[in-house]
mmCIF file of N, CA and C in Angstrom:
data_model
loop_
_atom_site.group_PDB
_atom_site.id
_atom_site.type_symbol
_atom_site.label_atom_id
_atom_site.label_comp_id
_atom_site.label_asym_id
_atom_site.label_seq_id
_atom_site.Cartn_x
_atom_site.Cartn_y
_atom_site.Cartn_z
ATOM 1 N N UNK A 1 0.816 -1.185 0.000
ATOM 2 C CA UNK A 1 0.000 0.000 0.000
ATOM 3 C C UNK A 1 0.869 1.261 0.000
ATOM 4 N N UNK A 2 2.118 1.638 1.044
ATOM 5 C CA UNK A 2 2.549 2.189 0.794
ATOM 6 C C UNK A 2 3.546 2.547 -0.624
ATOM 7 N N UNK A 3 4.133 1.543 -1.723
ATOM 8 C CA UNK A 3 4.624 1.845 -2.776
ATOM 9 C C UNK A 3 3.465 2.400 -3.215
ATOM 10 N N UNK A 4 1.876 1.916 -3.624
ATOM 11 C CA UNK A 4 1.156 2.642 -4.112
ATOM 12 C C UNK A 4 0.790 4.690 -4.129
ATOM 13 N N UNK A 5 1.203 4.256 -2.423
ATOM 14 C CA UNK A 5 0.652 6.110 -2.151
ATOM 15 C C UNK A 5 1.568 6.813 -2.378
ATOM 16 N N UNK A 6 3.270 6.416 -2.505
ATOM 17 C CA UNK A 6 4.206 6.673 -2.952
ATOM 18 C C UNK A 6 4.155 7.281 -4.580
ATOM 19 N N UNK A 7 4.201 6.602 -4.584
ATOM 20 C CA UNK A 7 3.875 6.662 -6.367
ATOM 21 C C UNK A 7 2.869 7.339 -6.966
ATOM 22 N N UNK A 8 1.543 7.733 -6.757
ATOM 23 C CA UNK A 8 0.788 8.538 -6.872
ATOM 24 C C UNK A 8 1.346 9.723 -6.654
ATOM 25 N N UNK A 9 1.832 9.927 -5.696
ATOM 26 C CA UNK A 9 2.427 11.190 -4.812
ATOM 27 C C UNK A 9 3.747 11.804 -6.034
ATOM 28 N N UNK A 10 4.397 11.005 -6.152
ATOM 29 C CA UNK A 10 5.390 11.363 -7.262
ATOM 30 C C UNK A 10 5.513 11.543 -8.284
ATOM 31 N N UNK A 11 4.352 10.986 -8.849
ATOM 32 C CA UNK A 11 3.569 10.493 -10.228
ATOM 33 C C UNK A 11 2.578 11.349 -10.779
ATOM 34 N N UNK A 12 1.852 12.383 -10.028
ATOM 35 C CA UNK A 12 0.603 12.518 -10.066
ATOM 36 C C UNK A 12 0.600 13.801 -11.389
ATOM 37 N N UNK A 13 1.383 14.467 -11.184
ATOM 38 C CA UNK A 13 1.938 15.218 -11.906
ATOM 39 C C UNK A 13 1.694 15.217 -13.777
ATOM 40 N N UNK A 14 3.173 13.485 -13.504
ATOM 41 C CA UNK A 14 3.051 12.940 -14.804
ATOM 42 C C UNK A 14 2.698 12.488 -15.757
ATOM 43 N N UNK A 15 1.494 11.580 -14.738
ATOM 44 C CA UNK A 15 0.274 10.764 -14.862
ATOM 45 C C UNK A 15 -0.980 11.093 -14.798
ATOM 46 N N UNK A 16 -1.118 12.037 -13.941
ATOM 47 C CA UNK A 16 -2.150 12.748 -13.632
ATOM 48 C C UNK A 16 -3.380 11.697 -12.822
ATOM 49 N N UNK A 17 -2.267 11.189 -11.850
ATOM 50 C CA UNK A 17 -2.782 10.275 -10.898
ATOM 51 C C UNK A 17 -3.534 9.027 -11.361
ATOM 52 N N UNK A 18 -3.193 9.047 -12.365
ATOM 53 C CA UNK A 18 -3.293 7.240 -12.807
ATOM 54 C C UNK A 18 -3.547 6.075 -11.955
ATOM 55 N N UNK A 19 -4.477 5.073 -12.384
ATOM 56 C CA UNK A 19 -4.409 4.043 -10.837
ATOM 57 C C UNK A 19 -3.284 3.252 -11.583
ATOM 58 N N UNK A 20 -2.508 2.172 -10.721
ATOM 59 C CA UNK A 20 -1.778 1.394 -10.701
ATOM 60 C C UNK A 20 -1.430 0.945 -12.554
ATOM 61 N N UNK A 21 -2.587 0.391 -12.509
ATOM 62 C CA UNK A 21 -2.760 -0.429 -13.875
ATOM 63 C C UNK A 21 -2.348 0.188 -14.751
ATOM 64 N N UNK A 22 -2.335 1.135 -14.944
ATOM 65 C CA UNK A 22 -2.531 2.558 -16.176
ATOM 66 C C UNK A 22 -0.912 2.326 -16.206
ATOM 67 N N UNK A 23 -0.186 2.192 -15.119
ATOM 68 C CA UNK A 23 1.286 2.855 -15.415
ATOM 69 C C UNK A 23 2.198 1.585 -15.642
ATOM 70 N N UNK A 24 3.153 2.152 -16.827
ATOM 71 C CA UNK A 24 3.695 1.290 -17.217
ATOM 72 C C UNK A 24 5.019 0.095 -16.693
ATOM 73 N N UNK A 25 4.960 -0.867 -16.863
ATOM 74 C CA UNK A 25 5.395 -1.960 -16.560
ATOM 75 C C UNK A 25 6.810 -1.933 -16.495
ATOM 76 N N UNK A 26 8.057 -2.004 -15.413
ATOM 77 C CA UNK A 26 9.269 -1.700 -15.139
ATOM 78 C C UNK A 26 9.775 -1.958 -16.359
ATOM 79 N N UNK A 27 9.727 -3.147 -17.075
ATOM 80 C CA UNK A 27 10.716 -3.270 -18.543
ATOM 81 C C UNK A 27 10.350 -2.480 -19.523
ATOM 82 N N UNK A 28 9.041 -2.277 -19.349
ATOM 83 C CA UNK A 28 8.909 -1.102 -20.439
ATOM 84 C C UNK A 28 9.698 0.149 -19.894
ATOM 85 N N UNK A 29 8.966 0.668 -18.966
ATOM 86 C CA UNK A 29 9.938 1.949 -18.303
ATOM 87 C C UNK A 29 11.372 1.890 -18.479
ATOM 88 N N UNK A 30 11.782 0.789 -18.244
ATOM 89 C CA UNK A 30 13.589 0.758 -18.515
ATOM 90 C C UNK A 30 13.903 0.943 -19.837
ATOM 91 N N UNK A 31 13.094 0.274 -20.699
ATOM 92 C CA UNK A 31 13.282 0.170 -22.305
ATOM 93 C C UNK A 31 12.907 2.212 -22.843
ATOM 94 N N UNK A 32 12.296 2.511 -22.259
ATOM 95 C CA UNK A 32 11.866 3.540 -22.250
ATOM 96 C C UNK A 32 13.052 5.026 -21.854
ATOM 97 N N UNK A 33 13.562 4.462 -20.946
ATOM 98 C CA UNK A 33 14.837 5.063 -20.653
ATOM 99 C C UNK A 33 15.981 4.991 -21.901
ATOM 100 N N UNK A 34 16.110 4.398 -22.452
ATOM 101 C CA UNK A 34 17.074 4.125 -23.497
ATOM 102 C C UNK A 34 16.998 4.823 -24.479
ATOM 103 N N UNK A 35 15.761 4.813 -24.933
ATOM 104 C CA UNK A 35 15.369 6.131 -25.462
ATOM 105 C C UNK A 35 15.352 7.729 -25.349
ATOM 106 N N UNK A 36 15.111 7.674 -24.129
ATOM 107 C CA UNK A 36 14.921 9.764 -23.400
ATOM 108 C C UNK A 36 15.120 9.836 -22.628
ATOM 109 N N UNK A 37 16.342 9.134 -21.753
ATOM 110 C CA UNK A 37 17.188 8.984 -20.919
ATOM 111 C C UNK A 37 16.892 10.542 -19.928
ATOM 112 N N UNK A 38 16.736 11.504 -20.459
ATOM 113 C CA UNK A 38 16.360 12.932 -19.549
ATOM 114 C C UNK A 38 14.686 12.702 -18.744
ATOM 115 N N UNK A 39 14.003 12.046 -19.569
ATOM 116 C CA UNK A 39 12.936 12.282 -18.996
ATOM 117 C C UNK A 39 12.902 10.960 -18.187
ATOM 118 N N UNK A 40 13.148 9.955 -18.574
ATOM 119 C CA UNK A 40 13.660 9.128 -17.476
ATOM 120 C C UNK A 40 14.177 9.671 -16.553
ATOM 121 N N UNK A 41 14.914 10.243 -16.205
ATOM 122 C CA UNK A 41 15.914 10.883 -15.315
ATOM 123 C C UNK A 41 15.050 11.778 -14.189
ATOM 124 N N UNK A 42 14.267 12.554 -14.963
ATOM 125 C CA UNK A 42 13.313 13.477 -14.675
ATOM 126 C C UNK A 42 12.818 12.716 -13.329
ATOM 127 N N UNK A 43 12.082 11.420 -13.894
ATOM 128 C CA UNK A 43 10.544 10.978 -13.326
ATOM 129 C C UNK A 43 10.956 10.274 -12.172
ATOM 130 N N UNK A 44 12.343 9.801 -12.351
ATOM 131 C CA UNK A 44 13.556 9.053 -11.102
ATOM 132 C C UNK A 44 13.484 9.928 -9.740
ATOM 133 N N UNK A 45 13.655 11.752 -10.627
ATOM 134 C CA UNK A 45 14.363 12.804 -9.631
ATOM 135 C C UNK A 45 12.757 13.089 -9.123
ATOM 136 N N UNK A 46 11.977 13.006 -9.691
ATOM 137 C CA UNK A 46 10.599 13.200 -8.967
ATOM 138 C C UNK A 46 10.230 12.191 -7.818
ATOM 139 N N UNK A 47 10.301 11.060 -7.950
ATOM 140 C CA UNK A 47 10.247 9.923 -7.504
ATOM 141 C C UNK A 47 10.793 10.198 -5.820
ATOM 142 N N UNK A 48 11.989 10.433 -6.515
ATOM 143 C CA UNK A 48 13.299 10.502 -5.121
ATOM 144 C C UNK A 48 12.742 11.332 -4.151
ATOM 145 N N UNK A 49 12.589 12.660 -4.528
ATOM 146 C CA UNK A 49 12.124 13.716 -4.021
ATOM 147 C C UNK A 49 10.872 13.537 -3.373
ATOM 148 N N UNK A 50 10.044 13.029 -3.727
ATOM 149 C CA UNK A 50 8.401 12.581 -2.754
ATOM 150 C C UNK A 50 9.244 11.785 -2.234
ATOM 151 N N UNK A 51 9.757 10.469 -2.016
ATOM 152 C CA UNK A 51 10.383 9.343 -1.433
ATOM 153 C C UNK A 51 11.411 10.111 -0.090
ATOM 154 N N UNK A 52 11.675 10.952 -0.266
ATOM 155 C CA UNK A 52 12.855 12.015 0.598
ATOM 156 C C UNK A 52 11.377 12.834 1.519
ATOM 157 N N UNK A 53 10.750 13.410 0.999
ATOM 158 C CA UNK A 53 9.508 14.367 1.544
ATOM 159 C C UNK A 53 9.057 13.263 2.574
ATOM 160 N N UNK A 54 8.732 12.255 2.478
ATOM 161 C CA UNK A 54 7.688 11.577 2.879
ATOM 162 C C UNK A 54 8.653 10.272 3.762
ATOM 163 N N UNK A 55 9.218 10.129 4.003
ATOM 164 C CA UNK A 55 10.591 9.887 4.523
ATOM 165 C C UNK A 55 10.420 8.208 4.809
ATOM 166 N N UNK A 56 10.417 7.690 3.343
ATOM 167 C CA UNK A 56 10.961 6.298 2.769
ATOM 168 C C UNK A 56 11.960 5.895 2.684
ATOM 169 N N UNK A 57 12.807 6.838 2.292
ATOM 170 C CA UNK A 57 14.246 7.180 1.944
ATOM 171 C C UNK A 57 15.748 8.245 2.798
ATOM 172 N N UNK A 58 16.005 7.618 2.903
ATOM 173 C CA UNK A 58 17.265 8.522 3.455
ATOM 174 C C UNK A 58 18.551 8.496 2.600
ATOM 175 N N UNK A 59 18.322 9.755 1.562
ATOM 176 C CA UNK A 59 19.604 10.229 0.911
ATOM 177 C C UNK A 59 20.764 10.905 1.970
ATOM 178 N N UNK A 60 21.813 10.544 1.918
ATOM 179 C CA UNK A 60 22.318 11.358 2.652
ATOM 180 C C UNK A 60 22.819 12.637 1.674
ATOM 181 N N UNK A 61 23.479 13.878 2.761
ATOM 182 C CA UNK A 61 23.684 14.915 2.509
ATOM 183 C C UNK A 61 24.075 15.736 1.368
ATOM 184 N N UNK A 62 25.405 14.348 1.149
ATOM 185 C CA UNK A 62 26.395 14.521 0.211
ATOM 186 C C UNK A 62 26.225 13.966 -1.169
ATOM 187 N N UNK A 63 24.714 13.351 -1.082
ATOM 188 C CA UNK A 63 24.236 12.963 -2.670
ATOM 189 C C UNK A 63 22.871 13.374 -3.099
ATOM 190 N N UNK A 64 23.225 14.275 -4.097
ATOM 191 C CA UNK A 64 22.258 15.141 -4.739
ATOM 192 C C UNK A 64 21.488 14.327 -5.471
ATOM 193 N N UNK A 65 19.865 14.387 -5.620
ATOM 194 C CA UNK A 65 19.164 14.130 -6.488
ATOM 195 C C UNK A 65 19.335 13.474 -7.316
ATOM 196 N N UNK A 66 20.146 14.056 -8.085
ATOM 197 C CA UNK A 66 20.323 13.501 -9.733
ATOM 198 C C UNK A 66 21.100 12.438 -9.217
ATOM 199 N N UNK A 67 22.491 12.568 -8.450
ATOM 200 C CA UNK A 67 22.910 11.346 -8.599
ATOM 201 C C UNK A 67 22.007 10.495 -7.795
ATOM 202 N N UNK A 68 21.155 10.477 -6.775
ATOM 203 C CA UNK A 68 20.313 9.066 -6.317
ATOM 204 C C UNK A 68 19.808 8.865 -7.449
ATOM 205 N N UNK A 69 19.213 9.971 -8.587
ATOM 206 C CA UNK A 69 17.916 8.901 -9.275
ATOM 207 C C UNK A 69 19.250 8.264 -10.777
ATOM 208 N N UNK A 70 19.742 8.640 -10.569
ATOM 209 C CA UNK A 70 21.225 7.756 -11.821
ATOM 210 C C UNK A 70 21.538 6.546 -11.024
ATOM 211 N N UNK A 71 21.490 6.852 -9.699
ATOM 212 C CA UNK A 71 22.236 5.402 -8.868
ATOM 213 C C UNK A 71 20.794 4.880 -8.608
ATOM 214 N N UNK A 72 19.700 5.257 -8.772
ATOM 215 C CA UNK A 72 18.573 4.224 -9.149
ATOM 216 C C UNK A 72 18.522 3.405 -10.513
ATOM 217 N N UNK A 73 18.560 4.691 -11.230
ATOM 218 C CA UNK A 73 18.213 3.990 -12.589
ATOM 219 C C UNK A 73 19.506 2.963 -13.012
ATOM 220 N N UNK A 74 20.561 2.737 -12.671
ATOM 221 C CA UNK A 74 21.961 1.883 -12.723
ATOM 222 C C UNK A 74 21.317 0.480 -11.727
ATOM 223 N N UNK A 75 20.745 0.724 -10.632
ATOM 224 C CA UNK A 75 20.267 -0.243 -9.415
ATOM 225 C C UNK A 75 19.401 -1.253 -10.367
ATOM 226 N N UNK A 76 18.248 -0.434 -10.923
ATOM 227 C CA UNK A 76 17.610 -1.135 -11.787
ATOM 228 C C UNK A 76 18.280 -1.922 -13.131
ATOM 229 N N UNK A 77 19.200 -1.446 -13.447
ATOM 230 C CA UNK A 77 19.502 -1.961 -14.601
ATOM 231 C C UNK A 77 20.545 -2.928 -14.529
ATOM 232 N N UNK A 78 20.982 -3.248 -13.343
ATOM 233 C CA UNK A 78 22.414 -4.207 -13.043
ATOM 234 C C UNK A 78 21.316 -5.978 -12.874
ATOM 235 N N UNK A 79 21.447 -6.499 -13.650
ATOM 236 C CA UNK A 79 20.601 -7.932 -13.468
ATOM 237 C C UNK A 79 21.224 -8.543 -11.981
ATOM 238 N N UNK A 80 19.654 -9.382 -11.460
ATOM 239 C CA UNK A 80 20.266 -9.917 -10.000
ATOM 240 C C UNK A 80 19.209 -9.070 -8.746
ATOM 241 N N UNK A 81 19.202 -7.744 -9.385
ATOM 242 C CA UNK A 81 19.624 -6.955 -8.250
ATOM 243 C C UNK A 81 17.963 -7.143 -7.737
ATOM 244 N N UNK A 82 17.130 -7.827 -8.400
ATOM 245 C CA UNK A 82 15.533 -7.549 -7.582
ATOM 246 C C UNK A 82 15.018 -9.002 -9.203
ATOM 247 N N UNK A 83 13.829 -9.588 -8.580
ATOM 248 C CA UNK A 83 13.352 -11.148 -8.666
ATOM 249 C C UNK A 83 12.876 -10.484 -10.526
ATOM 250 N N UNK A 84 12.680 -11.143 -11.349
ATOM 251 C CA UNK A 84 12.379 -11.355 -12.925
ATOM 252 C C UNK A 84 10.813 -10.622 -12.841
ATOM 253 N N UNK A 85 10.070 -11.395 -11.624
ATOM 254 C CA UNK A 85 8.523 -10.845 -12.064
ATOM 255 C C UNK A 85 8.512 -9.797 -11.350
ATOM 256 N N UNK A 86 9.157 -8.859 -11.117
ATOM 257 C CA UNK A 86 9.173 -7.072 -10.883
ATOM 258 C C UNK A 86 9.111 -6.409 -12.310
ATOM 259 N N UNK A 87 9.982 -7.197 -13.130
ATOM 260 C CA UNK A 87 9.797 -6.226 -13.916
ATOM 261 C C UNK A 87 8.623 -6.081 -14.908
ATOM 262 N N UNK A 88 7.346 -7.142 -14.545
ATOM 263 C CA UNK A 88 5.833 -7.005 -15.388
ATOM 264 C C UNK A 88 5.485 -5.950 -14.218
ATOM 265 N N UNK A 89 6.160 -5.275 -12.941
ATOM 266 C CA UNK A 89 4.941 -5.282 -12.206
ATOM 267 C C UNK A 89 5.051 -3.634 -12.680
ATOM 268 N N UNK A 90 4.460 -2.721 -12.133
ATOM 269 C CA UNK A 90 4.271 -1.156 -12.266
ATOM 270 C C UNK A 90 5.363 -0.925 -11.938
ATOM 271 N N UNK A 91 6.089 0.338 -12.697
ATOM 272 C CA UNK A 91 7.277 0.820 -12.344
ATOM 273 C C UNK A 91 8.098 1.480 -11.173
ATOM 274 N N UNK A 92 6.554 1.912 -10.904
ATOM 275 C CA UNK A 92 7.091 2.565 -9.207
ATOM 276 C C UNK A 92 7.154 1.344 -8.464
ATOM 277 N N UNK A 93 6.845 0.238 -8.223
ATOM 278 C CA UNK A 93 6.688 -0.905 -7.603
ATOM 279 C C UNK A 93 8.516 -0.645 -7.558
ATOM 280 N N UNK A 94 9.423 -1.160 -8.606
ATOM 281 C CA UNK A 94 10.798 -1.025 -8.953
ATOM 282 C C UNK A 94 11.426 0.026 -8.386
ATOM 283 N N UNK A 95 10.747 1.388 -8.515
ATOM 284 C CA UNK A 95 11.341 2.532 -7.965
ATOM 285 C C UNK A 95 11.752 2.870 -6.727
ATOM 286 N N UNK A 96 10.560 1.733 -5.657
ATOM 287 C CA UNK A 96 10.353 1.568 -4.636
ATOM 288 C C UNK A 96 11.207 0.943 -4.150
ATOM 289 N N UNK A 97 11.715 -0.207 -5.026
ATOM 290 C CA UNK A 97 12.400 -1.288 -4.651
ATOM 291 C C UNK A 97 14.170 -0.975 -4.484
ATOM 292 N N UNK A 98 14.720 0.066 -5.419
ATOM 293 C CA UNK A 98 15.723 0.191 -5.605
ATOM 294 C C UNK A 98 16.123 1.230 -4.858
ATOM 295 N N UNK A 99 14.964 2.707 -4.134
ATOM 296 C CA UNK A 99 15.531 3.352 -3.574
ATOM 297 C C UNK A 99 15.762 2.947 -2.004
ATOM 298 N N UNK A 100 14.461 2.070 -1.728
ATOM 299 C CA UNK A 100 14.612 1.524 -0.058
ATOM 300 C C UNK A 100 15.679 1.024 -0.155
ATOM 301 N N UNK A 101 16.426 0.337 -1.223
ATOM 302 C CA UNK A 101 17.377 -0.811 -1.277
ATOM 303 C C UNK A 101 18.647 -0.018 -0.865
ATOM 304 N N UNK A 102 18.940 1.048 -1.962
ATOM 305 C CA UNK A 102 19.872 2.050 -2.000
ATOM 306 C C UNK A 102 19.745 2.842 -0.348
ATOM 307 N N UNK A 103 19.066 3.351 -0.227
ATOM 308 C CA UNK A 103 18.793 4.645 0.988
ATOM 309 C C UNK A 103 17.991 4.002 1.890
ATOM 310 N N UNK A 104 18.115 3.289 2.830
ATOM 311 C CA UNK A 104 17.476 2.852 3.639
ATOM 312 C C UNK A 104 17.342 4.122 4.661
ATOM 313 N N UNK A 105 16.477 4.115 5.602
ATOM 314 C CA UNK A 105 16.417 4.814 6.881
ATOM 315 C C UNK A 105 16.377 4.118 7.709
ATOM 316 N N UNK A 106 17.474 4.210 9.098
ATOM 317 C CA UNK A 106 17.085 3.254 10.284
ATOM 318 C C UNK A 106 16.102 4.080 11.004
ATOM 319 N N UNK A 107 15.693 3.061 11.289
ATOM 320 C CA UNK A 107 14.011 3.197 11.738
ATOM 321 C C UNK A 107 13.813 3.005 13.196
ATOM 322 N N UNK A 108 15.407 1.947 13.305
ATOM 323 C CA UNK A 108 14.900 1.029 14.904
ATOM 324 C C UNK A 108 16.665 2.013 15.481
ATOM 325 N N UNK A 109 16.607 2.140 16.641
ATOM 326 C CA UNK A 109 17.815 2.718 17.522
ATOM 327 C C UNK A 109 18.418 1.290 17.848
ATOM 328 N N UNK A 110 19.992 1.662 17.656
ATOM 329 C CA UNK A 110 20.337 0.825 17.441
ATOM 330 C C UNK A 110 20.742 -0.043 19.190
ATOM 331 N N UNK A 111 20.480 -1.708 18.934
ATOM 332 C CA UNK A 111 20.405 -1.926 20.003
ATOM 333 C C UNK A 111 21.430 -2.228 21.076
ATOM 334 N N UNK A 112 21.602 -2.352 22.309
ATOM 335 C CA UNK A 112 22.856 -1.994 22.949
ATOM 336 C C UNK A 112 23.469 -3.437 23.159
ATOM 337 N N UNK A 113 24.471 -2.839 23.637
ATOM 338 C CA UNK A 113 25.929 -4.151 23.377
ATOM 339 C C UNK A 113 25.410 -5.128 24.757
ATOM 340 N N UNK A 114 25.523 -6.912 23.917
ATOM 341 C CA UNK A 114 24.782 -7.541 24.868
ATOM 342 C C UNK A 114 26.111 -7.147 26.680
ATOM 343 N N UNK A 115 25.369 -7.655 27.641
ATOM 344 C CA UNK A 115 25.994 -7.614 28.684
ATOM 345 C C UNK A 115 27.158 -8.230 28.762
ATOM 346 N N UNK A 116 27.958 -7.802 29.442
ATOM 347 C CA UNK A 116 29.289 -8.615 29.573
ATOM 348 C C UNK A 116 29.185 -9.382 31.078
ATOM 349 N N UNK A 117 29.456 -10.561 30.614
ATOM 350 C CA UNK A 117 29.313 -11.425 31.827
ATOM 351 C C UNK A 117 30.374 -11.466 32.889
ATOM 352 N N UNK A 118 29.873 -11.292 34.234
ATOM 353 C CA UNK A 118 30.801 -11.223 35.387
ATOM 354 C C UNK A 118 32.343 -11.871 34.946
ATOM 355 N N UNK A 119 33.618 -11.834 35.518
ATOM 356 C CA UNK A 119 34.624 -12.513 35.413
ATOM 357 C C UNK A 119 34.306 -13.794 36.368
ATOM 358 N N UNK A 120 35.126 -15.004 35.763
ATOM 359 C CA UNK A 120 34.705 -16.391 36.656
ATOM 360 C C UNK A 120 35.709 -16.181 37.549
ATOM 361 N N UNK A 121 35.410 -16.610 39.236
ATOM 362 C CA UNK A 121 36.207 -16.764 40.279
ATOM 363 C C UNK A 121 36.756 -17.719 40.036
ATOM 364 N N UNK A 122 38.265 -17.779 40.387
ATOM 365 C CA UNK A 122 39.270 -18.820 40.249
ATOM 366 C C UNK A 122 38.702 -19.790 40.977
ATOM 367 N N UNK A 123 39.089 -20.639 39.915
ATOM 368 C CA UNK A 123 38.793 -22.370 41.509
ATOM 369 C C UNK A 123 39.444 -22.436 42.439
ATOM 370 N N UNK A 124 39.037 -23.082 43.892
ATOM 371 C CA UNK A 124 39.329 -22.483 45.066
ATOM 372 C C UNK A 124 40.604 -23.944 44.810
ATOM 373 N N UNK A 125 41.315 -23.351 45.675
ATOM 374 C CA UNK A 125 42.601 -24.320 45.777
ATOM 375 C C UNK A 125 42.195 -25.175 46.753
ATOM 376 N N UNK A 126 42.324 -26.273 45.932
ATOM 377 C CA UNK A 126 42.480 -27.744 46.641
ATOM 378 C C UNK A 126 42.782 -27.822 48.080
ATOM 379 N N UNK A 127 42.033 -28.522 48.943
ATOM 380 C CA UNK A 127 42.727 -28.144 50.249
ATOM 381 C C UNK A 127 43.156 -29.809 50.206
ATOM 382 N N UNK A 128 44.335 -29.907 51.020
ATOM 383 C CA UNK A 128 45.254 -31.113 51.506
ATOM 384 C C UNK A 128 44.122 -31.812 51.721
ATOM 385 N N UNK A 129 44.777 -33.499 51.969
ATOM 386 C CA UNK A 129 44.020 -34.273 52.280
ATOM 387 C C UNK A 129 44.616 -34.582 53.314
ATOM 388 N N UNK A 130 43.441 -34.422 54.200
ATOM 389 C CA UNK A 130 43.966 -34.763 55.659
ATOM 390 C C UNK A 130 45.054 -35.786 56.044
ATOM 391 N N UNK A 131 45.959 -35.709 56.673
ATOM 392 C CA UNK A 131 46.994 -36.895 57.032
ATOM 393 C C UNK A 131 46.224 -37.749 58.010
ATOM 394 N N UNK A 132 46.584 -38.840 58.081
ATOM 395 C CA UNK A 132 46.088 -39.633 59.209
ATOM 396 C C UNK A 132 46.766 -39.839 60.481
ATOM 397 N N UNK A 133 46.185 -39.301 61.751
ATOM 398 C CA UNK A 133 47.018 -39.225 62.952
ATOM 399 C C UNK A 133 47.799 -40.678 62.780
ATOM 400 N N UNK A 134 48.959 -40.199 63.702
ATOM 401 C CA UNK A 134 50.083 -41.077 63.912
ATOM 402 C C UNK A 134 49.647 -41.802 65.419
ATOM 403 N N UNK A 135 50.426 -42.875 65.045
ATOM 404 C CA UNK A 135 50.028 -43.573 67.004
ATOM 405 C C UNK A 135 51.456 -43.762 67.296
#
């Protein structure tokens, strides 16, 4: 549900809020890129940007826009990187997939170092074995 509201949100613009079905299928979209590589680029940097607003994503500081949605559109295009039947599914489905993948946000604080267990007391020294009185 959330890739859906995602995608609307980023999309709505382009699409003019299209339901799911309407929008085209990741291999097409990729095949599509090959072609107008800018407007590809475009719809990546739109993408990112709701995905950053709405805080799916954590770009850090030092990487601008363009390069997340290039290091998306590369994410997508390296085989391996996400299962064969993604790419029939809707494109933002993919978009979704590659920026959580790329830019995760920790979500959970991270958890603390297990306890360190007491030091073991030395084993107690052997005590003698009694001698047996003398007569």
């Amino acid at each position: 549900m959330k890739k859906v509201l995602l995608a609307f949100a980023a999309m709505a613009a382009m699409f003019a809020a299209a339901p799911a079905e309407d929008l085209p299928k990741l291999s097409d979209f990729l095949t599509s890129c090959y072609r107008d590589n800018g407007a590809c680029t475009q719809k990546i940097k739109s993408y990112v940007d709701a995905a950053k607003r709405q805080n799916f994503i954590c770009v850090p500081g030092d990487v601008s826009t363009r390069e997340a949605a290039s290091a998306t559109l590369h994410w997508l295009r390296t085989d391996g990187n996400y299962p064969a039947s993604l790419s029939e599914q809707p494109f933002d489905d993919g978009l979704y997939e590659a920026t959580t993948k790329l830019y995760p946000c920790k979500t959970e604080a991270t958890p603390p170092p297990p306890p360190v267990p007491p030091p073991a007391e030395p084993p107690a020294e052997p005590t003698p074995p009694a001698t047996p009185p003398q007569q």
